[in-house]
Amino acid sequence: MRATAKAHTNIALIKYWGKRNEELILPTNSNLSITLDGFYTETTVHFKEELDRDVFILNEKEISGIPYDQVTNHLQLFRNYANRQGLFAEVRSLNKVPTAAGFASSASGFAALSGATAKALELELDEPTLSRFTRQGSGSACRSIYGGFVQWEMGKLDDGSDSYAIPIAPQDHWDLRVAAVVLTAKEKDVSSRVGMKRTVDTSVFYDGWLESLPRDLEEIKVGIAAKDFEKVGSIAEANCLKMHATTLGAIPPFTYWQDTTMSVMETVQQLRKDGTLAYFTIDAGPNVKVVYLPEDEEKVLAQLNATNGVEEVIVSKVGKGISYV
Ligand code: 2P0
């Protein structure tokens, strides 16, 4: 009873920023991402009769504490579903997501864990069901089941059965590039889980954020279908700015930006003034991701690398969905 799955991380163009149910991980809004080929997790799950507890090995090191608890809780969802209580697993993960790049490895991590666990238990889950399971490990991970352009449906039901990812356009629909701009990093002091909760509970700007989302989502999908880069990029950049604005209205207020974050934002805006279409987006950390078209790669990378505080720029193409090794 053993299987290996590989899943890629993703970057949201329309952000998930808040939960309506924290235990089931149900979001306050539908959101949309691109799966990236540059960063992935490969996980082998091996259920063994002789184990009396789960074992989690990440990058060759045995893990304990909160990450172990998250993995074993996630395995428990599948054990309950398969009616295999008392059957434990050795989980071995290799993470090709440099933490410095500011991508949550939880997205590729929980997607690969879910895929490998379901396969090892011979569950034959369809993709929406697999996405629903994955969502309960980490919200953004439910989008990493699919390649290309992916929407996470917020759903309406209390039990979460209608909250899962759906593919919007496949990997080969559109050759976009995403540069992960790694900055000289300081410690991140508000995790995304804590940050989004504080924002939902206290931000005076949260209602405005929520109100603006359905239109952003509809419009960006029109842009993706038409491959209208200016439309898609400008909606994504504005959506990111609105998400980050909500943190300034929280009590106590906070921001994920550093001075160098703003330097990169300025570089991107200057590129546009000079006639090159490029747009930024930022998650719950200081690093910036820049979306651009392949023909502009040389110009975009030169300007990003010349920006103060930039340590490294890592380029991704649009990636594929979960696969089994
Ligand atoms: C996103 N982020 O849509 C947003 C944008 C960060 C900013 O999803 O609590 O690790 O595990 O569901 O998915 C990061 O949060 O949070 C995230 P949990 P997750 O990509």
Tab-separated table of C-alpha atoms in Angstrom, residues 40-258:
chain	number	residue	atom	x	y	z
A	40	TYR	CA	6.857	21.176	-6.568
A	41	THR	CA	6.653	18.555	-3.840
A	42	GLU	CA	7.051	14.813	-4.421
A	43	THR	CA	5.595	12.626	-1.684
A	44	THR	CA	5.552	8.877	-1.091
A	45	VAL	CA	2.976	7.479	1.321
A	46	HIS	CA	3.576	3.913	2.491
A	47	PHE	CA	0.978	2.315	4.782
A	48	LYS	CA	2.538	-0.481	6.827
A	49	GLU	CA	0.800	-2.891	9.188
A	50	GLU	CA	3.797	-2.880	11.541
A	51	LEU	CA	3.713	0.875	12.307
A	52	ASP	CA	2.004	2.037	15.505
A	53	ARG	CA	2.101	5.733	14.521
A	54	ASP	CA	2.616	7.841	11.411
A	55	VAL	CA	6.140	8.913	10.486
A	56	PHE	CA	6.848	12.088	8.478
A	57	ILE	CA	10.207	12.576	6.761
A	58	LEU	CA	10.722	15.882	4.923
A	59	ASN	CA	13.857	16.343	2.809
A	60	GLU	CA	15.452	13.317	4.549
A	61	LYS	CA	14.774	14.652	8.075
A	62	GLU	CA	12.224	13.221	10.496
A	63	ILE	CA	9.714	15.916	11.490
A	64	SER	CA	7.823	16.395	14.780
A	65	GLY	CA	5.677	19.173	16.269
A	66	ILE	CA	3.028	21.152	14.387
A	67	PRO	CA	3.983	20.083	10.813
A	68	TYR	CA	3.852	16.418	11.948
A	69	ASP	CA	0.436	16.983	13.538
A	70	GLN	CA	-0.860	18.575	10.327
A	71	VAL	CA	0.295	15.604	8.260
A	72	THR	CA	-1.103	12.990	10.615
A	73	ASN	CA	-4.427	14.877	10.896
A	74	HIS	CA	-4.600	14.925	7.128
A	75	LEU	CA	-3.922	11.185	6.891
A	76	GLN	CA	-6.699	10.698	9.435
A	77	LEU	CA	-9.268	12.225	7.041
A	78	PHE	CA	-8.420	9.534	4.503
A	79	ARG	CA	-8.295	6.728	7.087
A	80	ASN	CA	-11.767	7.709	8.290
A	81	TYR	CA	-13.113	7.811	4.739
A	82	ALA	CA	-11.556	4.423	3.870
A	83	ASN	CA	-12.509	2.932	7.227
A	84	ARG	CA	-8.882	2.004	7.879
A	85	GLN	CA	-8.422	3.388	11.403
A	86	GLY	CA	-5.278	2.062	13.064
A	87	LEU	CA	-3.338	1.714	9.799
A	88	PHE	CA	-0.342	4.056	9.898
A	89	ALA	CA	1.953	5.378	7.205
A	90	GLU	CA	5.475	6.483	6.541
A	91	VAL	CA	5.348	9.746	4.576
A	92	ARG	CA	8.466	10.833	2.693
A	93	SER	CA	8.407	14.249	1.033
A	94	LEU	CA	10.922	16.077	-1.102
A	95	ASN	CA	10.191	19.762	-1.348
A	96	LYS	CA	11.480	21.597	-4.413
A	97	VAL	CA	10.008	24.854	-3.178
A	98	PRO	CA	12.814	27.087	-1.916
A	99	THR	CA	11.281	28.672	1.195
A	100	ALA	CA	13.241	31.804	0.354
A	101	ALA	CA	11.173	32.210	-2.811
A	102	GLY	CA	8.179	33.038	-0.639
A	103	PHE	CA	5.898	30.360	-1.975
A	104	ALA	CA	3.870	28.458	0.557
A	105	SER	CA	5.154	24.889	0.264
A	106	SER	CA	1.864	23.934	1.927
A	107	ALA	CA	0.100	24.195	-1.469
A	108	SER	CA	2.210	21.623	-3.303
A	109	GLY	CA	2.785	19.710	-0.038
A	110	PHE	CA	-0.840	18.994	0.825
A	111	ALA	CA	-1.768	18.334	-2.812
A	112	ALA	CA	0.995	15.718	-3.171
A	113	LEU	CA	0.175	14.220	0.251
A	114	SER	CA	-3.516	13.896	-0.649
A	115	GLY	CA	-2.830	12.330	-4.039
A	116	ALA	CA	-0.333	9.806	-2.692
A	117	THR	CA	-2.515	8.898	0.301
A	118	ALA	CA	-5.641	8.342	-1.786
A	119	LYS	CA	-3.682	6.221	-4.256
A	120	ALA	CA	-1.945	4.185	-1.541
A	121	LEU	CA	-5.358	3.394	-0.035
A	122	GLU	CA	-6.687	2.554	-3.543
A	123	LEU	CA	-9.508	5.070	-3.116
A	124	GLU	CA	-10.006	6.029	-6.810
A	125	LEU	CA	-11.230	9.537	-5.932
A	126	ASP	CA	-12.348	11.838	-8.722
A	127	GLU	CA	-10.537	15.186	-8.945
A	128	PRO	CA	-13.213	17.334	-7.230
A	129	THR	CA	-13.243	14.922	-4.300
A	130	LEU	CA	-9.447	14.917	-4.128
A	131	SER	CA	-9.475	18.726	-4.218
A	132	ARG	CA	-12.005	18.791	-1.347
A	133	PHE	CA	-9.789	16.548	0.783
A	134	THR	CA	-6.736	18.633	-0.084
A	135	ARG	CA	-8.520	21.865	0.876
A	136	GLN	CA	-8.794	20.617	4.451
A	137	GLY	CA	-4.996	20.469	4.739
A	138	SER	CA	-4.392	23.983	3.397
A	139	GLY	CA	-6.791	26.122	1.396
A	140	SER	CA	-4.582	27.157	-1.508
A	141	ALA	CA	-3.468	23.514	-1.925
A	142	CYS	CA	-6.861	22.518	-3.342
A	143	ARG	CA	-5.992	24.498	-6.497
A	144	SER	CA	-2.769	22.519	-7.062
A	145	ILE	CA	-4.681	19.386	-8.100
A	146	TYR	CA	-5.011	20.949	-11.566
A	147	GLY	CA	-2.499	22.456	-13.945
A	148	GLY	CA	-2.990	25.686	-15.856
A	149	PHE	CA	-5.542	28.250	-14.664
A	150	VAL	CA	-7.640	27.108	-11.714
A	151	GLN	CA	-10.559	28.496	-9.733
A	152	TRP	CA	-11.374	27.508	-6.146
A	153	GLU	CA	-15.159	27.656	-5.790
A	154	MET	CA	-16.010	29.032	-2.353
A	155	GLY	CA	-19.246	27.037	-2.243
A	156	LYS	CA	-22.257	27.868	-0.115
A	157	LEU	CA	-22.888	24.728	1.932
A	158	ASP	CA	-21.911	24.452	5.607
A	159	ASP	CA	-20.328	21.013	5.158
A	160	GLY	CA	-17.939	22.244	2.446
A	161	SER	CA	-19.040	19.655	-0.098
A	162	ASP	CA	-19.341	22.329	-2.811
A	163	SER	CA	-15.996	24.031	-2.060
A	164	TYR	CA	-13.261	22.691	-4.372
A	165	ALA	CA	-11.137	23.659	-7.358
A	166	ILE	CA	-12.203	23.562	-10.989
A	167	PRO	CA	-9.956	23.935	-14.051
A	168	ILE	CA	-10.530	27.151	-16.033
A	169	ALA	CA	-7.953	26.690	-18.809
A	170	PRO	CA	-5.271	24.001	-19.327
A	171	GLN	CA	-1.492	24.386	-18.996
A	172	ASP	CA	-0.991	24.844	-22.751
A	173	HIS	CA	-3.721	27.498	-23.084
A	174	TRP	CA	-1.297	30.412	-22.656
A	175	ASP	CA	2.480	30.615	-22.246
A	176	LEU	CA	2.814	33.134	-19.402
A	177	ARG	CA	5.907	33.507	-17.245
A	178	VAL	CA	6.068	34.168	-13.516
A	179	ALA	CA	9.273	35.481	-11.956
A	180	ALA	CA	9.620	34.894	-8.218
A	181	VAL	CA	11.660	37.829	-6.970
A	182	VAL	CA	13.546	36.820	-3.835
A	183	LEU	CA	14.414	39.712	-1.544
A	184	THR	CA	16.913	40.032	1.241
A	185	ALA	CA	14.440	38.632	3.745
A	186	LYS	CA	13.573	39.619	7.250
A	187	GLU	CA	11.606	37.229	9.485
A	188	LYS	CA	7.928	37.057	8.583
A	189	ASP	CA	6.080	37.754	11.805
A	190	VAL	CA	2.414	37.231	10.852
A	191	SER	CA	1.682	33.839	9.246
A	192	SER	CA	-0.955	33.806	6.502
A	193	ARG	CA	-3.322	31.815	8.727
A	194	VAL	CA	-3.067	34.361	11.556
A	195	GLY	CA	-3.030	37.329	9.157
A	196	MET	CA	-6.174	36.357	7.302
A	197	LYS	CA	-8.051	35.656	10.532
A	198	ARG	CA	-7.087	38.994	12.043
A	199	THR	CA	-8.182	40.733	8.860
A	200	VAL	CA	-11.563	38.960	8.704
A	201	ASP	CA	-12.224	39.664	12.383
A	202	THR	CA	-11.100	43.295	12.579
A	203	SER	CA	-10.304	45.038	9.293
A	204	VAL	CA	-12.522	48.017	8.495
A	205	PHE	CA	-11.675	47.423	4.822
A	206	TYR	CA	-12.727	43.779	4.698
A	207	ASP	CA	-16.289	44.370	3.437
A	208	GLY	CA	-14.989	46.492	0.572
A	209	TRP	CA	-12.567	43.733	-0.372
A	210	LEU	CA	-15.330	41.122	-0.430
A	211	GLU	CA	-17.688	43.326	-2.424
A	212	SER	CA	-15.110	43.840	-5.162
A	213	LEU	CA	-14.285	40.167	-5.684
A	214	PRO	CA	-17.073	38.724	-7.857
A	215	ARG	CA	-16.411	41.329	-10.550
A	216	ASP	CA	-12.613	40.789	-10.445
A	217	LEU	CA	-13.126	37.055	-10.829
A	218	GLU	CA	-15.596	37.313	-13.709
A	219	GLU	CA	-13.486	39.869	-15.567
A	220	ILE	CA	-10.195	38.016	-15.178
A	221	LYS	CA	-11.791	34.866	-16.581
A	222	VAL	CA	-12.926	36.834	-19.639
A	223	GLY	CA	-9.325	38.065	-19.954
A	224	ILE	CA	-7.847	34.569	-19.608
A	225	ALA	CA	-10.215	33.148	-22.223
A	226	ALA	CA	-9.285	35.968	-24.642
A	227	LYS	CA	-5.572	35.895	-23.685
A	228	ASP	CA	-5.840	39.619	-23.005
A	229	PHE	CA	-2.658	40.116	-20.998
A	230	GLU	CA	-3.232	43.749	-20.123
A	231	LYS	CA	-6.651	42.930	-18.715
A	232	VAL	CA	-5.506	39.882	-16.751
A	233	GLY	CA	-2.382	41.588	-15.395
A	234	SER	CA	-4.072	44.795	-14.340
A	235	ILE	CA	-6.915	42.967	-12.561
A	236	ALA	CA	-4.425	40.687	-10.758
A	237	GLU	CA	-2.221	43.582	-9.638
A	238	ALA	CA	-5.193	45.602	-8.389
A	239	ASN	CA	-6.598	42.559	-6.591
A	240	CYS	CA	-3.277	42.026	-4.814
A	241	LEU	CA	-3.149	45.683	-3.732
A	242	LYS	CA	-6.678	45.469	-2.326
A	243	MET	CA	-5.843	42.309	-0.373
A	244	HIS	CA	-2.810	43.992	1.157
A	245	ALA	CA	-4.849	47.128	1.917
A	246	THR	CA	-7.099	45.054	4.195
A	247	THR	CA	-4.138	44.316	6.485
A	248	LEU	CA	-3.636	48.047	7.079
A	249	GLY	CA	-7.211	48.320	8.318
A	250	ALA	CA	-6.841	45.429	10.799
A	251	ILE	CA	-6.447	45.797	14.564
A	252	PRO	CA	-3.564	45.815	15.231
A	253	PRO	CA	-2.587	46.831	11.692
A	254	PHE	CA	0.193	45.022	9.855
A	255	THR	CA	1.792	44.738	6.441
A	256	TYR	CA	3.832	42.095	4.655
A	257	TRP	CA	5.708	44.690	2.622
A	258	GLN	CA	9.305	45.772	3.113
